[in-house]
């Protein structure tokens, strides 16, 4: 196993524990939850199986990892479709399923499953020119994209399109395909702007802040700037986690930068950057197209999701509810990220590089 890569991932997990402990009690108090450690306890409840999933998946061979991806991706797609019909409506969206008292977001698990399925299809198309790997991948993407559009979840849809584009580029497909994916992403954003009021509102507020309420983003920027180099004492003044409802999820980066300063904010970015670097080095060295595409896709999933979350807190991207991998509170996100990290560790093992 690539031990430095494992340590980088565990570093993010450790930061996530600290940040949930910092932001969770305030979120519980704001929501009138009697137990101040409600979110902290639930985060640990999901963290333990997430780590088990990560370590278990890290021991898989590339062939076994592919089978896990097929099962997870197919199962998640079925559950995404089911959520459209039997899932509760939350903020106008049908993205979740209620299972034994927990809310499950199947689209979180569809992303790593989609990566493994697409990597297999592209590798088979390269091995046998008669195999319609590109067409089948397009069909899988179209089905997943349509389901996300119906939920609706434009953020996950754009993320899925970006991941797919990276994998096609790594697989060596023509620029026509890559440019076509870029056009598809532009079309998705344009469609959302025209027909989804919440998407239009977020884009308008990003382009012209004076056109609407930008309180959360403004508060996040002030918190990050106020944190200074090493953070500041919050005992005598309200903090961002007191003012923003989503401080423990979508704006956890602002909490980290305010309480622990530029050092921790930059440290989080460096850890993600180091994970991307080490992973893509493995992708460069492997002889297997499947392993190369899968590593690139899984890495892109983590990197793009982190970029969106941090970019929103820094007001360089429109507001979008997306968790920061390993750090934000969220059961489905944590379990799915554990799966993604486990598959990445499996495919970056020395034995995998030669298969």
Short mmCIF file of C-alpha atoms in Angstrom, two decimals:
data_model
loop_
_atom_site.label_atom_id
_atom_site.label_comp_id
_atom_site.label_asym_id
_atom_site.label_seq_id
_atom_site.Cartn_x
_atom_site.Cartn_y
_atom_site.Cartn_z
CA UNK A 1 0.00 0.00 0.00
CA UNK A 2 1.06 3.59 -0.60
CA UNK A 3 1.47 4.48 3.08
CA UNK A 4 2.03 8.23 2.51
CA UNK A 5 -1.27 8.35 0.61
CA UNK A 6 -2.97 6.55 3.50
CA UNK A 7 -1.47 9.01 6.00
CA UNK A 8 -2.64 11.99 3.93
CA UNK A 9 -6.19 10.61 3.95
CA UNK A 10 -6.06 9.91 7.69
CA UNK A 11 -4.83 13.48 8.21
CA UNK A 12 -8.03 14.78 6.61
CA UNK A 13 -10.06 12.36 8.75
CA UNK A 14 -8.38 13.71 11.90
CA UNK A 15 -9.11 17.30 10.85
CA UNK A 16 -12.72 16.27 10.23
CA UNK A 17 -13.03 14.93 13.79
CA UNK A 18 -11.65 18.16 15.25
CA UNK A 19 -13.89 20.36 13.10
CA UNK A 20 -17.04 18.36 13.84
CA UNK A 21 -16.25 18.67 17.55
CA UNK A 22 -15.84 22.43 17.08
CA UNK A 23 -18.92 23.12 14.93
CA UNK A 24 -21.29 20.30 15.91
CA UNK A 25 -22.40 21.49 19.39
CA UNK A 26 -23.24 24.97 18.10
CA UNK A 27 -25.27 23.48 15.25
CA UNK A 28 -27.16 21.28 17.73
CA UNK A 29 -27.93 24.26 19.95
CA UNK A 30 -29.12 26.34 16.99
CA UNK A 31 -31.49 23.51 15.97
CA UNK A 32 -32.80 23.15 19.54
CA UNK A 33 -31.42 19.63 19.93
CA UNK A 34 -31.12 18.73 23.62
CA UNK A 35 -27.93 16.71 23.22
CA UNK A 36 -25.10 19.14 22.37
CA UNK A 37 -22.97 16.24 21.08
CA UNK A 38 -25.69 15.03 18.70
CA UNK A 39 -23.73 15.72 15.50
CA UNK A 40 -20.41 14.64 17.01
CA UNK A 41 -21.82 11.29 18.08
CA UNK A 42 -23.49 10.71 14.71
CA UNK A 43 -20.28 11.61 12.89
CA UNK A 44 -18.39 8.97 14.90
CA UNK A 45 -21.25 6.55 14.27
CA UNK A 46 -20.63 6.87 10.52
CA UNK A 47 -16.85 7.33 10.74
CA UNK A 48 -16.25 3.85 12.16
CA UNK A 49 -17.95 1.94 9.29
CA UNK A 50 -16.44 4.42 6.80
CA UNK A 51 -12.94 3.51 7.99
CA UNK A 52 -13.82 -0.20 7.91
CA UNK A 53 -15.05 0.22 4.32
CA UNK A 54 -11.89 2.12 3.38
CA UNK A 55 -9.48 -0.45 4.85
CA UNK A 56 -11.52 -3.37 3.49
CA UNK A 57 -11.63 -1.96 -0.04
CA UNK A 58 -7.93 -1.10 0.08
CA UNK A 59 -7.16 -4.84 0.20
CA UNK A 60 -9.00 -5.61 -3.05
CA UNK A 61 -7.32 -6.54 -6.32
CA UNK A 62 -8.17 -4.39 -9.36
CA UNK A 63 -10.57 -7.09 -10.59
CA UNK A 64 -12.31 -7.23 -7.21
CA UNK A 65 -12.44 -3.42 -7.04
CA UNK A 66 -14.10 -3.40 -10.46
CA UNK A 67 -16.76 -5.85 -9.29
CA UNK A 68 -17.43 -3.77 -6.18
CA UNK A 69 -17.78 -0.69 -8.37
CA UNK A 70 -20.26 -2.43 -10.67
CA UNK A 71 -22.40 -3.57 -7.73
CA UNK A 72 -22.25 -0.22 -5.90
CA UNK A 73 -22.84 1.85 -9.05
CA UNK A 74 -25.76 -0.27 -10.22
CA UNK A 75 -27.33 -0.42 -6.77
CA UNK A 76 -26.93 3.32 -6.21
CA UNK A 77 -28.56 4.09 -9.58
CA UNK A 78 -31.57 1.94 -8.67
CA UNK A 79 -31.86 3.71 -5.31
CA UNK A 80 -31.55 7.13 -6.99
CA UNK A 81 -34.50 6.26 -9.21
CA UNK A 82 -36.42 4.92 -6.21
CA UNK A 83 -35.81 8.19 -4.33
CA UNK A 84 -37.75 10.02 -7.05
CA UNK A 85 -40.89 8.05 -6.14
CA UNK A 86 -40.64 7.09 -2.47
CA UNK A 87 -38.04 9.51 -1.08
CA UNK A 88 -39.10 12.41 1.16
CA UNK A 89 -39.17 15.87 -0.37
CA UNK A 90 -36.58 18.06 1.34
CA UNK A 91 -36.20 21.67 0.15
CA UNK A 92 -38.02 20.78 -3.06
CA UNK A 93 -35.72 17.85 -3.94
CA UNK A 94 -36.06 14.06 -3.86
CA UNK A 95 -32.46 13.02 -3.22
CA UNK A 96 -32.70 10.94 -0.06
CA UNK A 97 -34.15 7.67 1.20
CA UNK A 98 -35.07 7.08 4.84
CA UNK A 99 -33.63 3.79 6.06
CA UNK A 100 -33.92 2.70 9.70
CA UNK A 101 -33.99 6.29 10.91
CA UNK A 102 -31.10 7.45 8.73
CA UNK A 103 -31.19 9.52 5.56
CA UNK A 104 -29.25 7.97 2.69
CA UNK A 105 -28.25 9.95 -0.41
CA UNK A 106 -27.65 7.31 -3.13
CA UNK A 107 -26.00 9.77 -5.55
CA UNK A 108 -22.98 9.95 -3.23
CA UNK A 109 -22.36 6.24 -3.86
CA UNK A 110 -23.15 6.46 -7.57
CA UNK A 111 -20.08 8.64 -8.19
CA UNK A 112 -17.38 6.06 -7.27
CA UNK A 113 -19.48 3.31 -8.84
CA UNK A 114 -19.79 5.32 -12.05
CA UNK A 115 -16.01 5.85 -12.11
CA UNK A 116 -15.28 2.13 -11.81
CA UNK A 117 -17.90 1.19 -14.42
CA UNK A 118 -16.70 3.81 -16.89
CA UNK A 119 -13.05 2.85 -16.41
CA UNK A 120 -13.93 -0.77 -17.18
CA UNK A 121 -15.97 0.15 -20.28
CA UNK A 122 -13.21 2.40 -21.66
CA UNK A 123 -10.55 -0.25 -21.01
CA UNK A 124 -12.62 -2.93 -22.73
CA UNK A 125 -13.16 -0.62 -25.72
CA UNK A 126 -9.39 -0.19 -25.99
CA UNK A 127 -8.77 -3.93 -25.73
CA UNK A 128 -11.46 -4.87 -28.27
CA UNK A 129 -12.24 -2.20 -30.85
CA UNK A 130 -15.58 -3.86 -31.55
CA UNK A 131 -16.76 -3.39 -27.97
CA UNK A 132 -19.01 -0.27 -27.73
CA UNK A 133 -17.46 0.96 -24.49
CA UNK A 134 -17.89 4.64 -25.32
CA UNK A 135 -21.54 4.23 -26.27
CA UNK A 136 -22.31 2.17 -23.15
CA UNK A 137 -20.55 4.74 -20.98
CA UNK A 138 -22.59 7.46 -22.65
CA UNK A 139 -25.78 5.54 -21.92
CA UNK A 140 -24.80 5.07 -18.26
CA UNK A 141 -23.98 8.74 -17.94
CA UNK A 142 -27.23 9.76 -19.64
CA UNK A 143 -29.29 7.61 -17.26
CA UNK A 144 -27.49 8.95 -14.20
CA UNK A 145 -27.66 12.53 -15.49
CA UNK A 146 -31.38 12.30 -16.20
CA UNK A 147 -32.02 10.94 -12.70
CA UNK A 148 -29.99 13.75 -11.11
CA UNK A 149 -31.87 16.26 -13.27
CA UNK A 150 -35.20 14.92 -12.01
CA UNK A 151 -34.21 15.04 -8.34
CA UNK A 152 -32.98 17.84 -9.06
CA UNK A 153 -29.28 18.04 -8.15
CA UNK A 154 -27.43 20.21 -10.66
CA UNK A 155 -24.26 20.35 -8.56
CA UNK A 156 -23.80 16.58 -8.56
CA UNK A 157 -24.65 16.51 -12.27
CA UNK A 158 -21.94 19.04 -13.15
CA UNK A 159 -19.49 17.15 -10.92
CA UNK A 160 -20.34 13.84 -12.63
CA UNK A 161 -19.83 15.43 -16.06
CA UNK A 162 -16.44 16.84 -15.05
CA UNK A 163 -15.31 13.44 -13.73
CA UNK A 164 -16.41 11.76 -16.96
CA UNK A 165 -14.49 14.33 -19.00
CA UNK A 166 -11.28 13.67 -17.07
CA UNK A 167 -11.59 9.93 -17.63
CA UNK A 168 -12.19 10.33 -21.37
CA UNK A 169 -9.14 12.60 -21.60
CA UNK A 170 -6.95 10.11 -19.69
CA UNK A 171 -8.22 7.25 -21.87
CA UNK A 172 -6.94 9.11 -24.93
CA UNK A 173 -10.26 9.73 -26.64
CA UNK A 174 -10.50 12.45 -29.24
CA UNK A 175 -10.81 16.12 -28.38
CA UNK A 176 -14.24 15.98 -29.98
CA UNK A 177 -15.51 13.87 -27.08
CA UNK A 178 -13.85 16.10 -24.49
CA UNK A 179 -15.21 19.26 -26.09
CA UNK A 180 -18.61 17.59 -26.37
CA UNK A 181 -18.57 16.97 -22.61
CA UNK A 182 -17.64 20.61 -22.05
CA UNK A 183 -20.60 21.63 -24.20
CA UNK A 184 -22.82 19.26 -22.22
CA UNK A 185 -21.71 20.86 -18.94
CA UNK A 186 -22.42 24.32 -20.35
CA UNK A 187 -25.83 23.11 -21.48
CA UNK A 188 -26.61 21.70 -18.02
CA UNK A 189 -25.75 25.01 -16.36
CA UNK A 190 -27.74 26.96 -18.95
CA UNK A 191 -30.74 24.66 -18.54
CA UNK A 192 -30.57 25.01 -14.77
CA UNK A 193 -30.35 28.79 -15.04
CA UNK A 194 -33.39 28.94 -17.30
CA UNK A 195 -35.67 26.45 -15.55
CA UNK A 196 -34.51 26.13 -11.93
CA UNK A 197 -35.14 29.31 -9.89
CA UNK A 198 -32.71 28.33 -7.12
CA UNK A 199 -29.89 27.81 -9.64
CA UNK A 200 -30.64 31.15 -11.30
CA UNK A 201 -30.70 32.86 -7.92
CA UNK A 202 -27.31 31.44 -6.92
CA UNK A 203 -25.66 32.39 -10.21
CA UNK A 204 -27.18 35.88 -10.15
CA UNK A 205 -26.00 36.46 -6.58
CA UNK A 206 -22.53 35.26 -7.51
CA UNK A 207 -22.27 37.55 -10.54
CA UNK A 208 -24.02 40.48 -8.87
CA UNK A 209 -23.93 40.15 -5.05
CA UNK A 210 -26.13 43.21 -4.62
CA UNK A 211 -28.99 41.40 -6.42
CA UNK A 212 -29.84 39.11 -3.50
CA UNK A 213 -28.98 37.68 -0.09
CA UNK A 214 -25.29 36.71 0.17
CA UNK A 215 -25.21 36.56 3.96
CA UNK A 216 -23.69 33.09 4.29
CA UNK A 217 -20.91 33.68 1.76
CA UNK A 218 -20.16 37.14 3.18
CA UNK A 219 -19.98 35.69 6.69
CA UNK A 220 -17.64 32.94 5.48
CA UNK A 221 -15.30 35.45 3.83
CA UNK A 222 -15.23 37.61 6.97
CA UNK A 223 -14.49 34.56 9.12
CA UNK A 224 -11.62 33.39 6.90
CA UNK A 225 -10.12 36.90 6.81
CA UNK A 226 -10.60 37.35 10.56
CA UNK A 227 -8.84 34.09 11.38
CA UNK A 228 -5.47 35.56 10.51
CA UNK A 229 -2.43 33.31 10.50
CA UNK A 230 -3.14 31.21 13.58
CA UNK A 231 -6.83 31.83 14.30
CA UNK A 232 -8.25 34.03 17.01
CA UNK A 233 -9.94 33.79 20.36
CA UNK A 234 -13.70 33.38 19.91
CA UNK A 235 -14.68 33.70 23.57
CA UNK A 236 -15.63 37.37 23.34
CA UNK A 237 -17.26 37.50 19.91
CA UNK A 238 -19.68 35.49 17.76
CA UNK A 239 -18.11 33.15 15.22
CA UNK A 240 -19.15 31.96 11.78
CA UNK A 241 -20.56 28.75 13.24
CA UNK A 242 -22.95 30.88 15.34
CA UNK A 243 -24.22 32.76 12.30
CA UNK A 244 -24.36 30.27 9.41
CA UNK A 245 -26.87 27.38 9.51
CA UNK A 246 -24.64 25.12 7.36
CA UNK A 247 -21.37 25.82 9.18
CA UNK A 248 -20.86 22.15 10.09
CA UNK A 249 -21.45 20.97 6.49
CA UNK A 250 -21.14 23.30 3.48
CA UNK A 251 -19.06 26.00 5.21
CA UNK A 252 -16.83 23.89 7.43
CA UNK A 253 -13.75 25.30 5.68
CA UNK A 254 -14.66 28.80 6.92
CA UNK A 255 -14.92 27.45 10.48
CA UNK A 256 -11.48 25.83 10.16
CA UNK A 257 -9.86 29.00 8.81
CA UNK A 258 -11.48 31.21 11.44
CA UNK A 259 -10.68 29.11 14.48
CA UNK A 260 -7.27 27.79 13.44
CA UNK A 261 -6.20 30.41 10.93
CA UNK A 262 -4.53 30.41 7.54
CA UNK A 263 -2.26 27.57 8.67
CA UNK A 264 -5.07 25.01 8.85
CA UNK A 265 -6.90 26.40 5.79
CA UNK A 266 -3.76 26.12 3.68
CA UNK A 267 -2.98 22.76 5.29
CA UNK A 268 -6.31 21.33 4.13
CA UNK A 269 -5.68 22.49 0.56
CA UNK A 270 -2.12 21.08 0.66
CA UNK A 271 -3.39 17.69 1.87
CA UNK A 272 -5.87 17.46 -1.00
CA UNK A 273 -3.18 18.60 -3.43
CA UNK A 274 -0.77 15.96 -2.15
CA UNK A 275 -3.43 13.25 -2.52
CA UNK A 276 -4.01 14.33 -6.13
CA UNK A 277 -0.27 14.39 -6.86
CA UNK A 278 0.50 10.96 -5.42
CA UNK A 279 -2.56 9.38 -7.02
CA UNK A 280 -1.84 10.76 -10.49
CA UNK A 281 1.80 9.64 -10.20
CA UNK A 282 0.48 6.10 -9.78
CA UNK A 283 -1.88 6.59 -12.73
CA UNK A 284 1.05 7.72 -14.85
CA UNK A 285 3.16 4.66 -13.97
CA UNK A 286 0.58 1.89 -14.32
CA UNK A 287 0.37 -0.27 -17.44
CA UNK A 288 -3.36 -0.94 -17.05
CA UNK A 289 -5.75 1.45 -18.78
CA UNK A 290 -8.52 0.40 -16.39
CA UNK A 291 -6.41 1.20 -13.33
CA UNK A 292 -5.21 4.48 -14.87
CA UNK A 293 -8.73 5.68 -15.71
CA UNK A 294 -10.15 4.55 -12.38
CA UNK A 295 -7.43 6.32 -10.37
CA UNK A 296 -7.92 9.50 -12.41
CA UNK A 297 -11.70 9.39 -11.95
CA UNK A 298 -11.62 8.73 -8.20
CA UNK A 299 -8.99 11.45 -7.73
CA UNK A 300 -11.03 13.91 -9.81
CA UNK A 301 -14.09 13.12 -7.68
CA UNK A 302 -12.29 14.06 -4.44
CA UNK A 303 -10.47 17.04 -5.96
CA UNK A 304 -13.44 18.64 -7.73
CA UNK A 305 -15.71 18.20 -4.71
CA UNK A 306 -13.10 19.84 -2.45
CA UNK A 307 -12.63 22.65 -4.99
CA UNK A 308 -16.36 23.36 -5.07
CA UNK A 309 -16.73 23.39 -1.29
CA UNK A 310 -13.68 25.58 -0.67
CA UNK A 311 -14.45 27.76 -3.70
CA UNK A 312 -17.91 28.57 -2.34
CA UNK A 313 -16.45 29.59 1.04
CA UNK A 314 -13.95 31.84 -0.75
CA UNK A 315 -16.70 33.34 -2.98
CA UNK A 316 -14.94 32.27 -6.18
CA UNK A 317 -17.75 29.87 -7.14
CA UNK A 318 -21.56 30.19 -6.91
CA UNK A 319 -23.11 28.82 -3.73
CA UNK A 320 -23.71 25.06 -3.91
CA UNK A 321 -24.42 22.65 -1.09
CA UNK A 322 -21.52 20.20 -1.39
CA UNK A 323 -19.60 18.61 1.46
CA UNK A 324 -15.84 18.79 1.96
CA UNK A 325 -14.62 15.16 1.73
CA UNK A 326 -13.63 13.59 5.08
CA UNK A 327 -14.22 16.89 6.94
CA UNK A 328 -17.86 18.01 6.61
CA UNK A 329 -20.59 16.40 8.70
CA UNK A 330 -22.72 13.92 6.76
CA UNK A 331 -23.36 10.19 6.97
CA UNK A 332 -23.82 9.35 3.28
CA UNK A 333 -20.94 11.59 2.27
CA UNK A 334 -18.58 10.06 4.83
CA UNK A 335 -19.44 6.46 3.93
CA UNK A 336 -19.15 7.14 0.19
CA UNK A 337 -15.87 9.00 0.67
CA UNK A 338 -14.54 6.03 2.65
CA UNK A 339 -15.46 3.80 -0.28
CA UNK A 340 -13.76 6.17 -2.76
CA UNK A 341 -10.59 6.35 -0.65
CA UNK A 342 -10.52 2.55 -0.21
CA UNK A 343 -10.79 1.95 -3.95
CA UNK A 344 -8.08 4.54 -4.56
CA UNK A 345 -5.76 2.85 -2.06
CA UNK A 346 -6.43 -0.53 -3.69
CA UNK A 347 -5.61 0.72 -7.17
CA UNK A 348 -2.44 2.54 -6.08
CA UNK A 349 -0.88 -0.54 -4.49
CA UNK A 350 2.34 -1.70 -6.13
CA UNK A 351 0.75 -4.97 -7.28
CA UNK A 352 -2.10 -3.07 -8.97
CA UNK A 353 0.30 -0.95 -11.01
CA UNK A 354 1.52 -4.02 -12.90
CA UNK A 355 -1.90 -5.53 -13.67
#
